[in-house]
Short mmCIF file of C-alpha atoms in Angstrom, two decimals:
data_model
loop_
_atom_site.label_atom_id
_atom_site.label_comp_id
_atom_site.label_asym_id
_atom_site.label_seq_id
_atom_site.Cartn_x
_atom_site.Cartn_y
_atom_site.Cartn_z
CA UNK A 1 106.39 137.08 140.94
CA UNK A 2 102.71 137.40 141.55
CA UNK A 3 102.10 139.56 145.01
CA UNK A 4 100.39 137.79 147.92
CA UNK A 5 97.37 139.71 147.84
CA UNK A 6 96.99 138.55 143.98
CA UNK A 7 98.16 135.19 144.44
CA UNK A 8 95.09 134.92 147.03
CA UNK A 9 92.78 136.22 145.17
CA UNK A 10 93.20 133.91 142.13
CA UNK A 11 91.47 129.78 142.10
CA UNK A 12 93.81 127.46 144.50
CA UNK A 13 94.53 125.07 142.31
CA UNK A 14 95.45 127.39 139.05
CA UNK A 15 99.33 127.82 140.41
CA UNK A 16 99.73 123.97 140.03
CA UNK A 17 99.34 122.68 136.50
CA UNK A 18 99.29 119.21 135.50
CA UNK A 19 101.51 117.83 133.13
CA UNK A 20 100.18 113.76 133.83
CA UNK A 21 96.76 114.73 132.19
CA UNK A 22 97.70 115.07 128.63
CA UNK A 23 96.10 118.70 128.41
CA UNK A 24 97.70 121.30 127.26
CA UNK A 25 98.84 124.27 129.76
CA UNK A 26 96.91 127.10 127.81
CA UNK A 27 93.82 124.80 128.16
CA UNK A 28 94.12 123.79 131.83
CA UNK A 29 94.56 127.76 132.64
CA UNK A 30 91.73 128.91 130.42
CA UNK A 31 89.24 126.18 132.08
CA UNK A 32 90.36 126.86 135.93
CA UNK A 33 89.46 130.47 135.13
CA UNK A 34 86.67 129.89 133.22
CA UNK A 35 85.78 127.38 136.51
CA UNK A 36 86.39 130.26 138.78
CA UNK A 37 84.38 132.95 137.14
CA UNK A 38 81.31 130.60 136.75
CA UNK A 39 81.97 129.55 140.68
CA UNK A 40 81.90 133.80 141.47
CA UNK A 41 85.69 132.80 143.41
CA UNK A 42 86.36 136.02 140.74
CA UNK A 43 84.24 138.31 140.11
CA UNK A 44 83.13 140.77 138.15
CA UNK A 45 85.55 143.28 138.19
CA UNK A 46 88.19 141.95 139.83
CA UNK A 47 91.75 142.38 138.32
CA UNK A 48 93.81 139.54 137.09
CA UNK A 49 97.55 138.69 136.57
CA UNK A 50 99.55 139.91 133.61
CA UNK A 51 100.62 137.36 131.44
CA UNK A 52 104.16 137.73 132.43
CA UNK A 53 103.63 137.58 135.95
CA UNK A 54 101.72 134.63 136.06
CA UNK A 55 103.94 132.51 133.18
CA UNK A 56 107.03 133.59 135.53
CA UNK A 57 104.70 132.15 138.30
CA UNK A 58 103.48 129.21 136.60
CA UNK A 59 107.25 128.46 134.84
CA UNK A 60 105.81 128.66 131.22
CA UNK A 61 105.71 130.11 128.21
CA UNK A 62 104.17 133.79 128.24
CA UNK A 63 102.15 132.57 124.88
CA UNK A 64 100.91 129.92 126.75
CA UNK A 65 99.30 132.19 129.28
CA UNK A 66 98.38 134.91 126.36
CA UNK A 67 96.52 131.59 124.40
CA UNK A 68 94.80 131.37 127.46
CA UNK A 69 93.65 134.72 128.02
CA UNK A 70 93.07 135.31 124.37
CA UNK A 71 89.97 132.54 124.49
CA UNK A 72 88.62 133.81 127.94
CA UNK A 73 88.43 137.29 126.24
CA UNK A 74 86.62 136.37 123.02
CA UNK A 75 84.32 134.32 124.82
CA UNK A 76 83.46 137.83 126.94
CA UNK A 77 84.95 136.43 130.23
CA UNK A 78 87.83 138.68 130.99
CA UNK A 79 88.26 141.98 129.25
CA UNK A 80 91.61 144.18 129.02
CA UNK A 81 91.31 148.23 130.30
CA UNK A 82 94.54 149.56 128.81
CA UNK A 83 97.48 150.47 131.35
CA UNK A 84 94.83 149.29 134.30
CA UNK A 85 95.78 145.20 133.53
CA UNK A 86 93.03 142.79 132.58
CA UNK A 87 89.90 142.37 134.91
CA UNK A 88 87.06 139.66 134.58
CA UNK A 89 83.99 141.94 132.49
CA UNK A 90 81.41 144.14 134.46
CA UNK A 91 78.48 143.13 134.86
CA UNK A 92 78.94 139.57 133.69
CA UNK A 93 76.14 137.27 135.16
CA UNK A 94 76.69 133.41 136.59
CA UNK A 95 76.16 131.29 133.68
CA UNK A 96 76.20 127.30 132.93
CA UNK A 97 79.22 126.11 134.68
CA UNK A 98 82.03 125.96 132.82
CA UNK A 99 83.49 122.51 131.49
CA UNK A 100 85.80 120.42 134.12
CA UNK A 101 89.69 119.91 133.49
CA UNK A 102 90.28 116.25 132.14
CA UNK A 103 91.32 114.72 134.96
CA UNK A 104 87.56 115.50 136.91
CA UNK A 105 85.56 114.11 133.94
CA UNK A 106 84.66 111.25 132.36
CA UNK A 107 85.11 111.22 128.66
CA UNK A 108 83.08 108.78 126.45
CA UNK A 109 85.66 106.76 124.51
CA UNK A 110 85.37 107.89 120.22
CA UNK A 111 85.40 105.30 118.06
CA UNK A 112 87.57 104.81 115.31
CA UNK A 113 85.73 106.52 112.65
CA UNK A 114 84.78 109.67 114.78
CA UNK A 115 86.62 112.43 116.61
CA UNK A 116 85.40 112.77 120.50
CA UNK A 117 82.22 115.14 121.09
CA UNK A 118 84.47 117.51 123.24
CA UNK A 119 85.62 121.17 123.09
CA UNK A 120 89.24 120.42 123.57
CA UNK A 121 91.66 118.45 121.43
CA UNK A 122 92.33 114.77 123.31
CA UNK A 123 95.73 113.20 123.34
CA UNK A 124 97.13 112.23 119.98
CA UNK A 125 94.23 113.48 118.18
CA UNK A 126 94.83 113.18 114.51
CA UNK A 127 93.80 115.84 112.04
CA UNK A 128 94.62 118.88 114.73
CA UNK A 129 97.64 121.32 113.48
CA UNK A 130 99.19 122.91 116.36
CA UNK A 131 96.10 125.22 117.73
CA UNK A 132 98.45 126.91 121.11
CA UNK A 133 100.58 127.83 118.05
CA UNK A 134 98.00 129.72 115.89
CA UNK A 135 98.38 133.25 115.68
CA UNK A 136 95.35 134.54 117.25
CA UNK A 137 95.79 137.65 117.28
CA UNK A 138 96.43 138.76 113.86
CA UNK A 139 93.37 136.59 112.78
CA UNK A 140 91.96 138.51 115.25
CA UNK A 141 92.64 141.90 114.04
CA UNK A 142 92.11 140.73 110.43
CA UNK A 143 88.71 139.44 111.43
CA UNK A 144 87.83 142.60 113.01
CA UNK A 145 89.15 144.92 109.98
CA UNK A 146 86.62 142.44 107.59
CA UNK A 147 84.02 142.81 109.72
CA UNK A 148 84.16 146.72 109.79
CA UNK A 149 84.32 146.78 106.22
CA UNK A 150 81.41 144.76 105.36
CA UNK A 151 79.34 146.30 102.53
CA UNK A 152 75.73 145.05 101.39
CA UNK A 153 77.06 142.98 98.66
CA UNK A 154 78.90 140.75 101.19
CA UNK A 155 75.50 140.10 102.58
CA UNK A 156 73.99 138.46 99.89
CA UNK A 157 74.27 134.67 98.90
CA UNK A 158 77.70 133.81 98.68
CA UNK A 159 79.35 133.33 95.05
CA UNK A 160 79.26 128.92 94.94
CA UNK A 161 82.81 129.08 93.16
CA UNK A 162 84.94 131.19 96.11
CA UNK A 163 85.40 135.18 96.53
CA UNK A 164 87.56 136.41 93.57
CA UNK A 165 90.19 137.42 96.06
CA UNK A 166 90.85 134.18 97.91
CA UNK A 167 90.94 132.24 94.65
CA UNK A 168 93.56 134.89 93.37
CA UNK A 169 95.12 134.14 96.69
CA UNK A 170 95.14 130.63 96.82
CA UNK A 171 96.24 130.47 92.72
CA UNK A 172 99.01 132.69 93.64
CA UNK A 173 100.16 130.23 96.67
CA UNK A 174 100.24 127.10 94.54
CA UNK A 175 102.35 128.61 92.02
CA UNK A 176 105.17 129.62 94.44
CA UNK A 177 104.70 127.22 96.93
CA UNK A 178 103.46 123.73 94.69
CA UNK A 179 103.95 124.30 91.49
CA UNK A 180 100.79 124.14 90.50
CA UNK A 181 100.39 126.84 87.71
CA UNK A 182 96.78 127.52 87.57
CA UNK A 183 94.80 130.74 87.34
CA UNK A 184 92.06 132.13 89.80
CA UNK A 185 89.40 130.53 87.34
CA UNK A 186 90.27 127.14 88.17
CA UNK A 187 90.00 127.61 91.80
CA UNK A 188 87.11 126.75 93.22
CA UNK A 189 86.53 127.39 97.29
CA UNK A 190 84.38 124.22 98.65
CA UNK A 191 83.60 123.35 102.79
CA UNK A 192 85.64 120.33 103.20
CA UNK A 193 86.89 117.59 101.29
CA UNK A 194 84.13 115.24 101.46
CA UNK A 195 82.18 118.46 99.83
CA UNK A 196 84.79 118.95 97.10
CA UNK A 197 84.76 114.65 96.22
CA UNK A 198 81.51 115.72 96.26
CA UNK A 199 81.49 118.17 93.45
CA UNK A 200 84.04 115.91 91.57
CA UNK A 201 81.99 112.76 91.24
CA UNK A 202 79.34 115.17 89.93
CA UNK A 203 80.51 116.69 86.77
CA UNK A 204 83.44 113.78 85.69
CA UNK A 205 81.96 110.32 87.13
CA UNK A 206 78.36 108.49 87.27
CA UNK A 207 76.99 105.37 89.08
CA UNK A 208 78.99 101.99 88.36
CA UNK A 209 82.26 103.90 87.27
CA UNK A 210 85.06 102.15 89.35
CA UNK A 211 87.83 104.36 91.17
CA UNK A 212 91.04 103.43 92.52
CA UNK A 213 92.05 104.31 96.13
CA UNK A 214 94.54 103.29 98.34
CA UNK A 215 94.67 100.83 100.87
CA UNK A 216 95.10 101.46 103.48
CA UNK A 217 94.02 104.54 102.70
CA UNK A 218 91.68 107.52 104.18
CA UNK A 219 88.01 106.22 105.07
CA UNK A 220 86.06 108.62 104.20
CA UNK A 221 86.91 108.49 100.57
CA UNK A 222 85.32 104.89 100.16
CA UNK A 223 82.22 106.42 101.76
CA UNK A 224 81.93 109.38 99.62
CA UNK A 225 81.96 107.14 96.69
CA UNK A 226 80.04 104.40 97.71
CA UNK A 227 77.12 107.02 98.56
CA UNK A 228 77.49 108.53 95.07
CA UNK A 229 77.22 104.66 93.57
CA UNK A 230 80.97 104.26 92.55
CA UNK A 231 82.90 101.18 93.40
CA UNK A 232 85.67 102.05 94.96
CA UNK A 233 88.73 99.66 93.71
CA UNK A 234 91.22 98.81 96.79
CA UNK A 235 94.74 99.76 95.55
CA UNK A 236 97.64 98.16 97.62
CA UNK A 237 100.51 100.46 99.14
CA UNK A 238 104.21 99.76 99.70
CA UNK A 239 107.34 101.67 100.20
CA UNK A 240 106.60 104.09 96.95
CA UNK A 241 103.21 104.80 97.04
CA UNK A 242 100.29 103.49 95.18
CA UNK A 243 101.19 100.15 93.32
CA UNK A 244 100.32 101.68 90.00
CA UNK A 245 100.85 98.40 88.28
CA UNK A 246 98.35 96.29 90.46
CA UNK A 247 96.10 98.90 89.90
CA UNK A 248 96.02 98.33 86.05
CA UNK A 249 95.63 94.52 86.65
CA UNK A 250 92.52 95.19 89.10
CA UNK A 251 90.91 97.65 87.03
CA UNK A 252 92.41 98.76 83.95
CA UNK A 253 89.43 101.14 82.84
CA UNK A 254 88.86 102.69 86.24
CA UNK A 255 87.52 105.99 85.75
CA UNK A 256 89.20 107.99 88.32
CA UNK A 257 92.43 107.28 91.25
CA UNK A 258 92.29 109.01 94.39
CA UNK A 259 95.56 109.20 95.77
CA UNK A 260 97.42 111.11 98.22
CA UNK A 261 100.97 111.41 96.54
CA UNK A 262 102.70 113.91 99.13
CA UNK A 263 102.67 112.04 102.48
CA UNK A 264 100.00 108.58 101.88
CA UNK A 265 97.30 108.75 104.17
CA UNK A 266 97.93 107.09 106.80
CA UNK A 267 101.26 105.13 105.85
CA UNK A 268 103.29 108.82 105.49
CA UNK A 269 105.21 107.56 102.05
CA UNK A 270 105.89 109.43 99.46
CA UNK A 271 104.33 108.56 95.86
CA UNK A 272 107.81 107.77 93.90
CA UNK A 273 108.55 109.62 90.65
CA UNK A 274 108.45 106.79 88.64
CA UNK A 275 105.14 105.87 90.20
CA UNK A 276 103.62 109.59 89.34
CA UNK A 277 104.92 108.96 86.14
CA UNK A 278 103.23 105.68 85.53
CA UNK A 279 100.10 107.00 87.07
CA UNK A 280 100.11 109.93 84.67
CA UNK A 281 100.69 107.65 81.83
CA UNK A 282 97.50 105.34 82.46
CA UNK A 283 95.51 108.28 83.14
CA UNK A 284 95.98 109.66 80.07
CA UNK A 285 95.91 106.13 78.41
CA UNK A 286 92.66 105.45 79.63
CA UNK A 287 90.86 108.55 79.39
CA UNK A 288 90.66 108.59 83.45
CA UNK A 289 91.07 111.11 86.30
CA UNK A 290 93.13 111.57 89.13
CA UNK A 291 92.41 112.96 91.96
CA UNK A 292 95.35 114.33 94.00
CA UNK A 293 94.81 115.01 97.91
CA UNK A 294 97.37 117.27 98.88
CA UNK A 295 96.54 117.32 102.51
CA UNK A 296 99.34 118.15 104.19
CA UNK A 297 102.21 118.48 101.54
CA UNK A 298 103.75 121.63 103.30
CA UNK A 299 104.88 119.46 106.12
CA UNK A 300 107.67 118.00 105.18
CA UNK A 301 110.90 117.03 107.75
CA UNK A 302 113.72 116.21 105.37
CA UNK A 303 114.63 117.91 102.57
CA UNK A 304 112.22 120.60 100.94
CA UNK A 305 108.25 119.66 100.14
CA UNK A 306 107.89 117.45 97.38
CA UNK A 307 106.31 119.00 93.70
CA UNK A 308 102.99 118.50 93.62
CA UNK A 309 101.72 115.49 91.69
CA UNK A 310 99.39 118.47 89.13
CA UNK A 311 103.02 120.05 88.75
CA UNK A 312 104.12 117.11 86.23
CA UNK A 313 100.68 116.64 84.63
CA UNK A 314 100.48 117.59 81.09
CA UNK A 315 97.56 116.18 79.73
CA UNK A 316 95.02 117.63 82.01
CA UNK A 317 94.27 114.97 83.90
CA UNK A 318 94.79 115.58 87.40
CA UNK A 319 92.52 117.58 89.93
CA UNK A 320 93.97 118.82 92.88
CA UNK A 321 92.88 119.32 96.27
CA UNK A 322 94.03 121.22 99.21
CA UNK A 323 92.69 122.31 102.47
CA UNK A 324 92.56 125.21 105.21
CA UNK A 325 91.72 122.80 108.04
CA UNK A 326 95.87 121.03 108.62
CA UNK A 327 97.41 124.06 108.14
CA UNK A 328 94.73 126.71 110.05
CA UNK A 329 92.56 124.87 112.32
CA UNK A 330 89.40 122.29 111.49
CA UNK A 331 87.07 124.73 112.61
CA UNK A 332 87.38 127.52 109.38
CA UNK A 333 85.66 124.63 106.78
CA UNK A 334 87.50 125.48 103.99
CA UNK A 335 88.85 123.52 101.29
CA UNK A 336 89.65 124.28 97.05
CA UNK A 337 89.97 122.41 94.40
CA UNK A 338 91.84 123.15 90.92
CA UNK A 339 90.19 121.29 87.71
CA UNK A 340 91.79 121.45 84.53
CA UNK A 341 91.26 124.14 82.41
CA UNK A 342 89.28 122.60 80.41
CA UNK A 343 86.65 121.14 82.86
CA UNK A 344 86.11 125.15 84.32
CA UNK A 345 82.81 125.69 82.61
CA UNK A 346 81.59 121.76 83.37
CA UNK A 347 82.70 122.62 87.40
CA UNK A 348 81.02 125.87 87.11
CA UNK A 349 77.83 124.42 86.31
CA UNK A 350 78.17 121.78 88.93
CA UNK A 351 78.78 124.56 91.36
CA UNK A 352 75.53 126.28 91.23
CA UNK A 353 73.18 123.06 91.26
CA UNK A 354 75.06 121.67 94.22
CA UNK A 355 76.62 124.14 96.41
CA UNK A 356 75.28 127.53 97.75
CA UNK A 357 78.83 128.95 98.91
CA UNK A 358 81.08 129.47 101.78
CA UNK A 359 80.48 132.21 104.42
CA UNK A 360 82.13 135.72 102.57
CA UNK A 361 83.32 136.49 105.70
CA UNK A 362 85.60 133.76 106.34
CA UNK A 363 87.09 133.58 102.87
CA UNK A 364 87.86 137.36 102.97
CA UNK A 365 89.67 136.74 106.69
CA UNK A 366 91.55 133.51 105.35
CA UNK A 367 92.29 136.25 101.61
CA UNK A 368 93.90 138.58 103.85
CA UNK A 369 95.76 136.31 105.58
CA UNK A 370 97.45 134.75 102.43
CA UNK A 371 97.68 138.30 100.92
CA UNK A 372 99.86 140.05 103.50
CA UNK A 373 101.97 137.06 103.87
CA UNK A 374 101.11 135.46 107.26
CA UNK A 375 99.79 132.28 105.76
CA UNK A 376 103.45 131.60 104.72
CA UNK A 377 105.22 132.53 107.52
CA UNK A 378 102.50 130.38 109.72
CA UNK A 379 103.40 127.48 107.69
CA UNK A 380 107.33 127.80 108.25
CA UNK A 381 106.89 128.37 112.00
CA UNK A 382 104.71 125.37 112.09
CA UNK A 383 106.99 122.99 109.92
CA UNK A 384 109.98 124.03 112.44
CA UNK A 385 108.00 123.44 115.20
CA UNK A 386 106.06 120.07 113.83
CA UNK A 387 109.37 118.65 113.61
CA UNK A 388 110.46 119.45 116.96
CA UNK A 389 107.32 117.80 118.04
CA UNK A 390 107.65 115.08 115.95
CA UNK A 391 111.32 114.32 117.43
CA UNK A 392 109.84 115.16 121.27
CA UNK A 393 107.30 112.28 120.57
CA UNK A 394 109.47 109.78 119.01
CA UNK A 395 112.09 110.09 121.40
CA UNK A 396 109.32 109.86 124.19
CA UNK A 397 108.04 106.88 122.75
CA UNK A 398 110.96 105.14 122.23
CA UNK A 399 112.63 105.32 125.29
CA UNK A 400 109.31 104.64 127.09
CA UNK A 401 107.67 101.88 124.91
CA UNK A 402 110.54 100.32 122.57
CA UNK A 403 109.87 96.87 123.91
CA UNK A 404 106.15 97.14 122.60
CA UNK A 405 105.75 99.43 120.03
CA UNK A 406 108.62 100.87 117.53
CA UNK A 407 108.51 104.25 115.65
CA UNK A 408 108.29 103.85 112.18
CA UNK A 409 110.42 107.06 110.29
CA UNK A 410 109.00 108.77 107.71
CA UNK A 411 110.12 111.96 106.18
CA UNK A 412 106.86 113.87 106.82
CA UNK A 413 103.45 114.51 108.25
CA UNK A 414 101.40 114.99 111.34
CA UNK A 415 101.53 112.18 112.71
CA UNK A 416 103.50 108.64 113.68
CA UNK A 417 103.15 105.59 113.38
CA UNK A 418 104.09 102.44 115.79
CA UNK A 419 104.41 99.17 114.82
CA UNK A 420 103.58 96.80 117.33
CA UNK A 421 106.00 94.34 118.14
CA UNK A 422 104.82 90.84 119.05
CA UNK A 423 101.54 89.01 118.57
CA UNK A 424 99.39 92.34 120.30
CA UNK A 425 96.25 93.20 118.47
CA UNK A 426 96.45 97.09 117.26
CA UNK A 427 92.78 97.47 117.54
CA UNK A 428 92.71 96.25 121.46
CA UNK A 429 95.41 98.47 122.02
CA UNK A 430 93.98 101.25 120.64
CA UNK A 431 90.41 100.65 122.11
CA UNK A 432 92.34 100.72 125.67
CA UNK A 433 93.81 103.96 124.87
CA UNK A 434 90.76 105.62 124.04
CA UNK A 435 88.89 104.52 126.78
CA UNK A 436 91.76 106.04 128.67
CA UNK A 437 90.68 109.53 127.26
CA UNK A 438 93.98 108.86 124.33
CA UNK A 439 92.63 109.50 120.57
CA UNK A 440 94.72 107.02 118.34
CA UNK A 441 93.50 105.03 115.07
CA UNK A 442 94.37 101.54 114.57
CA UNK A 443 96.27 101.00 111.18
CA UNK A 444 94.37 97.65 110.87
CA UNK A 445 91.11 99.47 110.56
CA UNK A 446 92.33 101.80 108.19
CA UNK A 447 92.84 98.50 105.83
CA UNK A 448 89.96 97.27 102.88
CA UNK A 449 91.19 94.27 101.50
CA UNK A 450 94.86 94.01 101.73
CA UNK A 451 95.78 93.05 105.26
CA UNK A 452 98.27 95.39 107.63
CA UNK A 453 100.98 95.08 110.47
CA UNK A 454 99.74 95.90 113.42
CA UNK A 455 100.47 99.64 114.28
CA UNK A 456 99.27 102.92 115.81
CA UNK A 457 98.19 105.83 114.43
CA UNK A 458 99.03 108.94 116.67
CA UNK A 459 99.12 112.99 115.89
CA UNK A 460 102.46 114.48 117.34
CA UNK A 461 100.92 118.26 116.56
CA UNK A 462 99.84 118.65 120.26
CA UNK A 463 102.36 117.42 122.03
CA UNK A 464 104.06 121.29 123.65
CA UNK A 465 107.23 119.45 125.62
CA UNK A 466 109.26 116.42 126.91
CA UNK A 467 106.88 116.32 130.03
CA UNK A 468 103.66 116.32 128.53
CA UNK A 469 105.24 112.87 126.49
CA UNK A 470 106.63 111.40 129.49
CA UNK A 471 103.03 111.86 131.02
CA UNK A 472 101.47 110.25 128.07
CA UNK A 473 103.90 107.89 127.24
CA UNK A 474 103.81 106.37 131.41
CA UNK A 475 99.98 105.98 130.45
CA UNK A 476 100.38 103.60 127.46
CA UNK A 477 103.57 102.00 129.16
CA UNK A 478 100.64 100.74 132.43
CA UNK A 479 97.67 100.00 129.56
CA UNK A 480 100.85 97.76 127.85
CA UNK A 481 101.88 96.60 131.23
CA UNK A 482 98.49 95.40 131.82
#
């Protein structure tokens, strides 16, 4: 337990965190310290609890109180003197006060299209992997080891394909992990995936072509498209996917479908094998591409991850793209994409008239990672704990909300969705819920042509125990209520 003296000496309110607010506990504890060094109620110099003590204080997790620490030392606040504990750093001068815990703010609602201008992940924010759960301190160490062995050549312009070594890496991944057998060659390392439909529709499409995507389907793709003068074609989903055959009615000689076989964006289903098939067939039928989005294909609930959708093509047809930001954190802006063999040179060439490269550092840090094997063991520790999450939500929901709102099951993810029962408008609903300081997407909105139930969109990723639902799930039930 922490000793009186110590227990005075710390902010009053940091020994009673609150589970109503929808914050996580590493957060609230980093920003009460952060608050109390920028107030001088700490100062410099003065020593603070071990982790242990104050999680056996606090009745959490010691991670949780390590997360916590771990951001107030890289952002200089608190520094750690061996045997002699952890003390807030010498000579540190009163800055701009630190940011308030949610419940003393007011947050301006997001919309639907764009994630809240705040430095802390809101309730049910979709797109967020689980960011108490990221191991911190090996990037940490691995960042530091890349950073001491910086030579001049890793100063210079970045190469616009990827760093040899993280395209090995990330070659050598897909092959175990999805089946994609590709070599380092056909890697190539972009900033995001609006970047890398960016350096597709160069090289394979030009203004007028017509591509499919689905609906309802990610928005962003429509707006990549439409800005490079395609016309995107509205594809319906059901139960298996992409409804190849409507497709082929609607636009036979599409150019290009950009589909998102694994788990659809946003409905969660899985493209069926006679589907991929189908799709595979027209493809190579009509001379077109597809464009696979393998988003978050690790995270899988039941059963083992599906094959990837490039894993059955045989014609050369299918580009695949994967991303850093699910399965690290959003922040890293990293993304590849595999072309066919044949389209290396074509890509190549498109690479140096568009792009000038990602930072080396970064890709060398995320090479290392993959290399000495914690990117896979990160992604089984987060697929065990994403679906105790994802059970810790549903269950939270359920028994809270079942009269309004009913989970829909899918076998994989990051996040759920609720159909609302009734005649309740998901877009009113989900407007209240923002405005409430709750990040959730109606599935409505997410719609083009072909119209939708009425459901929810909500990340589970976040979501660290029973409480924190309960808390969350007592906010909707009064918005619902009202």
């Amino acid at each position: 337990m922490i000793k009186p003296s110590l227990r005075a000496s710390l902010p009053p309110d940091l020994l009673a965190l609150d589970s109503s607010v929808g914050e996580a506990f590493y957060r609230q504890i980093y920003t009460r310290f952060r608050n109390a060094i920028a107030d001088r109620l700490l100062k410099p110099g003065a020593r603070i609890p071990s982790a242990r003590a104050l999680a056996e204080e606090l009745g959490v997790a010691r991670g949780t109180v390590e997360a916590a620490y771990s951001l107030l030392t890289a952002e200089g606040y608190v520094e750690t003197r061996g045997q002699a504990g952890t003390i807030v750093t010498l000579g540190l001068k009163p800055g701009v006060h630190a940011t308030p815990t949610m419940r003393h703010r007011t947050v301006a609602a997001p919309t639907a299209d764009s994630p809240a201008p705040i430095s802390m992940p809101m309730p049910f924010q979709m797109g967020l992997p689980a960011l108490d759960a990221f191991p911190r301190k090996i990037w940490s160490r691995l960042a530091a080891r890349s950073i001491r062995a910086t030579a001049p050549g890793d100063m210079i312009y970045p190469p616009q394909a990827g760093v040899a070594a993280l395209r090995r890496e990330i070659a050598t991944y897909l092959q175990l992990s999805r089946g994609v057998a590709c070599t380092p060659e056909q890697v190539f390392v972009t900033s995001g995936y609006r970047e890398t439909l960016q350096l597709i529709t160069g090289p394979l499409l030009k203004p007028g072509d017509k591509v499919w995507t689905e609906d309802p389907g990610y928005q962003p793709t429509g707006q990549v498209l439409i800005q490079a003068g395609m016309t995107p074609v509205p594809v319906p989903v059901d139960g298996e996917g992409l409804q190849v055959a409507l497709g082929m009615q609607e636009a036979p000689r599409a150019r290009a479908a950009i589909v998102t076989p694994a788990h659809q964006s946003p409905l969660c289903v899985s493209l069926s094998l006679q589907r991929r098939f189908a799709l595979l067939d027209w493809a190579a039928r009509a001379n077109a591409w597809i464009v696979e989005d393998d988003y978050d294909g690790e995270y899988r609930y039941v059963g083992r991850p599906l094959p990837a959708l490039k894993s059955l093509d045989r014609d050369g047809r299918v580009l695949y793209a994967g991303t850093f930001s699910k399965v690290l954190f959003p922040g890293i802006r990293l993304a590849y994409l595999v072309v066919p063999e044949s389209q290396i040179e074509r890509f190549a060439a498109a690479g140096r008239t568009m792009f000038s490269g990602s930072p080396v550092l970064t890709q060398n840090i995320v090479s290392d990672f993959i290399a000495e094997g914690h990117f896979a063991r990160h992604v089984q520790r987060m697929r065990k704990l994403y679906g105790e999450r994802r059970k810790i939500a549903a269950d939270g929901l359920d028994g809270l909300l079942g009269t309004y709102l009913r989970v829909d099951p899918q076998p994989g993810g990051m996040h759920l969705i609720l159909r609302v029962r009734g005649r309740r408008s998901d877009k009113a609903l989900a407007a209240a819920m923002r405005k409430d300081g709750m990040f959730v997407h109606a599935l409505s909105q997410r719609a083009v042509r072909y119209q939708t139930p009425p459901a929810l969109l909500l990340s589970f990723t976040n979501i660290d125990s029973a409480a924190t639902m309960e808390a969350l799930g007592r906010r909707i039930l009064k918005l619902l209520e009202a």
